[in-house]
XYZ file of C-alpha atoms in Angstrom:
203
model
C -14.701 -11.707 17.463
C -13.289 -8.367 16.375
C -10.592 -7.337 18.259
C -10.752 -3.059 18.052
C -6.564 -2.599 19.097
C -5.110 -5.342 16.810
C -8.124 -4.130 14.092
C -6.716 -0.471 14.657
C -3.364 -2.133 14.434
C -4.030 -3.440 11.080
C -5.428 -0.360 9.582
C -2.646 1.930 10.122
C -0.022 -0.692 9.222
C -1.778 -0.949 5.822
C -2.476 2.460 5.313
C 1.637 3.115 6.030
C 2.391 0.490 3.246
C -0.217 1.464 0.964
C 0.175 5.157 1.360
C 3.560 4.705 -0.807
C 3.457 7.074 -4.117
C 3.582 4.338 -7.205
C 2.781 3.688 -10.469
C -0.975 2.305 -9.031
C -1.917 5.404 -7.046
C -0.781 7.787 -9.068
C -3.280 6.153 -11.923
C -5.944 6.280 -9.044
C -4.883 9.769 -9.035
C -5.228 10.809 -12.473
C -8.619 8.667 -12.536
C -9.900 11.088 -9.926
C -8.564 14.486 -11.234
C -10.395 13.165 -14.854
C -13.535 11.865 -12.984
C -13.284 9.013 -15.256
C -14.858 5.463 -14.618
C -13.462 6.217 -10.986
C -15.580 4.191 -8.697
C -14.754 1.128 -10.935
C -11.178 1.798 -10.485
C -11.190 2.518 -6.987
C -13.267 -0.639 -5.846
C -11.123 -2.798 -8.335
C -8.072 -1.262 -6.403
C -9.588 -2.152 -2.926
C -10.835 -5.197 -3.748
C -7.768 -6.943 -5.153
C -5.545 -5.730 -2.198
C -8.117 -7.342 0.369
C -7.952 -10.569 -1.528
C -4.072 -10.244 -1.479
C -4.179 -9.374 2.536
C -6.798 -12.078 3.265
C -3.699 -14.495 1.081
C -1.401 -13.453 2.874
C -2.990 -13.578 6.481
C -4.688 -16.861 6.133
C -1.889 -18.969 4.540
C 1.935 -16.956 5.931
C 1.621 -18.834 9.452
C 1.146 -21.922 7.794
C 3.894 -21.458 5.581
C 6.119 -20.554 8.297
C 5.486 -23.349 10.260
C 6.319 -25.823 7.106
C 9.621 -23.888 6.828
C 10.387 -22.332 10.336
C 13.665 -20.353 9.228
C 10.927 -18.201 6.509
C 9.792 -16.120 8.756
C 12.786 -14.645 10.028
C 13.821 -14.545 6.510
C 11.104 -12.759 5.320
C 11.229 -9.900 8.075
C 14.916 -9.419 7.777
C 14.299 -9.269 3.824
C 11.233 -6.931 4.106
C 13.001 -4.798 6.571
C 15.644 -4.429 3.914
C 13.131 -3.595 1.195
C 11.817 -1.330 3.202
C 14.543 0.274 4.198
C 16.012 0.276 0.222
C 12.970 1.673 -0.385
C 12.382 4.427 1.485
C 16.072 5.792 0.906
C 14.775 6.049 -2.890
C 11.808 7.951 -1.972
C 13.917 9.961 0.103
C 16.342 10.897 -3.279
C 13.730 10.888 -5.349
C 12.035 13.719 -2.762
C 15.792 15.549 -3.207
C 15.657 15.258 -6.829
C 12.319 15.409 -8.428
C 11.451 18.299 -10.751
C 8.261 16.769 -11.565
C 4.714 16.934 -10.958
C 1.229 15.219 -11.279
C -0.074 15.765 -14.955
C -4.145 15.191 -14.484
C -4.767 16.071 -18.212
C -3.852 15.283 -21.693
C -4.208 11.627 -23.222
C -7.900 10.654 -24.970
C -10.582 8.755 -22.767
C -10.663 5.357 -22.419
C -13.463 2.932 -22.119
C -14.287 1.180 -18.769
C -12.682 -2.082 -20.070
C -9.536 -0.434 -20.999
C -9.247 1.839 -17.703
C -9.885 -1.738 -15.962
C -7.254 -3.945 -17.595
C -4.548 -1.195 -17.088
C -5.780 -0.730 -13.414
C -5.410 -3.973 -12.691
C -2.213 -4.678 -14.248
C -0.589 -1.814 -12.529
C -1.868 -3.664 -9.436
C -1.371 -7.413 -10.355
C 1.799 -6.928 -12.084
C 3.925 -5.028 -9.394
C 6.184 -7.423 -7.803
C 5.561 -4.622 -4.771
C 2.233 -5.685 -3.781
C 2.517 -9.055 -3.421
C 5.602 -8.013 -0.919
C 3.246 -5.382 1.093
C 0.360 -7.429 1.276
C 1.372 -11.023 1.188
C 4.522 -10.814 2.687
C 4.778 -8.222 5.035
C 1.253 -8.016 6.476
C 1.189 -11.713 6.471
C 4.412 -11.960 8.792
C 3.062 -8.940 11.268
C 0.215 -10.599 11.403
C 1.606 -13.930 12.792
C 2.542 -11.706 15.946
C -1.696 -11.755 16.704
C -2.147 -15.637 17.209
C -6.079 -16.667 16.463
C -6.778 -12.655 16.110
C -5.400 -12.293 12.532
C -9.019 -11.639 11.452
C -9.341 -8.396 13.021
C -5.952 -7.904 11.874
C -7.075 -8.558 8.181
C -10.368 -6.556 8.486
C -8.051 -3.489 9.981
C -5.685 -3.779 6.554
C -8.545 -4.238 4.289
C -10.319 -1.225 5.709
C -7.427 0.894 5.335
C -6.717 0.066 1.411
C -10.623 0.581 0.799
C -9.952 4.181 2.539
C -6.982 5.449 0.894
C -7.935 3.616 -2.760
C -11.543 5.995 -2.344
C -9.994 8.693 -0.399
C -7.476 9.107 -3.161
C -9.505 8.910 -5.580
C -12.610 11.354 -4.627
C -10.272 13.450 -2.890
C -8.300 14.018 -6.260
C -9.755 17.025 -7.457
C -9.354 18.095 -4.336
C -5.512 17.707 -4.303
C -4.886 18.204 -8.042
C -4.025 22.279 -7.755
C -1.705 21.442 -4.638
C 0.233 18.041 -6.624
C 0.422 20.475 -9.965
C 3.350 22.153 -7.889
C 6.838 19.702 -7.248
C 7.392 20.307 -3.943
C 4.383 18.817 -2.603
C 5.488 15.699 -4.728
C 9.116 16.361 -2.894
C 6.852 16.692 1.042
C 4.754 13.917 -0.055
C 7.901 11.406 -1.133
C 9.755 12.931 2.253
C 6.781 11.417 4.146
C 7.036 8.234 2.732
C 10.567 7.538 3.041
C 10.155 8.517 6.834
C 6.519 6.372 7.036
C 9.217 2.661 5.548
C 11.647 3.424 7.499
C 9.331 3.333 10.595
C 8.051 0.318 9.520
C 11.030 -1.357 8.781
C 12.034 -0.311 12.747
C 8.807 -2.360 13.744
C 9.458 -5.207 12.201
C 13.199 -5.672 13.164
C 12.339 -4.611 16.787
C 9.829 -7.961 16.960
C 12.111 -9.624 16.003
């Protein structure tokens, strides 16, 4: 039975991890603002972070109750992360000179756009700590509800990954400029730190 607060619960907590400016969505990015093979990418996007979120929700609780002192582990450790990693976003907001380049390189064939898609995604030591880890230990704090949890974090990386995507050509004139890089990095550090907050204050 779907559960609409914890659901709602799990789609904003994804969408705050997810939301995170990387090497990932700023290919998703690029993708849209070339129109190139972009459903393929987005749905290959989506689909491997709901596999990685339904990983991490079904098997976390029963990992932490093989090894009870993991849990607290993990959510001091992702707290940490988080926190580390917002501060970067927050100097690399001070700092960067740089801005989204949509053009330039030749095209690439569907295979090649899909290998380097998903290697970006499979290949970042980052996802496996937003998806598996951290949603997996908020998610022990909904006991026998973590499927509305799941469906609420798989929801929201299906809407950013095709949001971000379709929406690129949409954004491309306003991410041409730094500072919206600089806004857009500001927001993030401020969107880890809040969740790093969360996740000490259940502690």
């Amino acid at each position: 039975m779907m559960i609409f607060p914890i659901y709602a619960t799990g789609l904003m907590t994804g969408l705050s991890l997810i939301v995170a400016i990387g090497a990932q969505n700023a290919f998703v990015m690029r993708q849209g603002l070339r129109k190139e093979h972009l459903f393929a990418v987005c749905l290959a996007c989506a689909l491997s972070d709901a596999a990685l979120i339904a990983l991490g929700v079904s098997s976390f609780r029963r990992i932490a109750a093989l090894l009870p002192s993991l849990d607290p582990v993990m959510r001091y450790a992702g707290a940490a992360f988080l926190v580390c990693y917002g501060t970067g976003s927050f100097f690399s907001a001070l700092r960067s000179s740089g801005a989204l380049e949509a053009g330039g390189g030749r095209s690439s064939s569907l295979g090649q756009t899909l290998a380097a898609c998903l290697a970006l995604t499979w290949l970042n030591p980052h996802v496996y700590l937003d998806t598996v880890v951290l949603l997996g230990t908020i998610s022990t704090r909904f006991p026998d509800r973590q499927f509305s949890f799941a469906a609420g974090a798989m929801t929201g990386s299906f809407l950013f990954f095709f949001s971000l995507g379709y929406g690129a050509s949409l954004l491309g004139p306003i991410f041409a400029k730094p500072i919206s890089w600089r806004v857009l990095e500001t927001l993030v550090a401020f969107t880890m730190w809040m969740v790093a907050f969360k996740l000490l204050s259940e502690a």
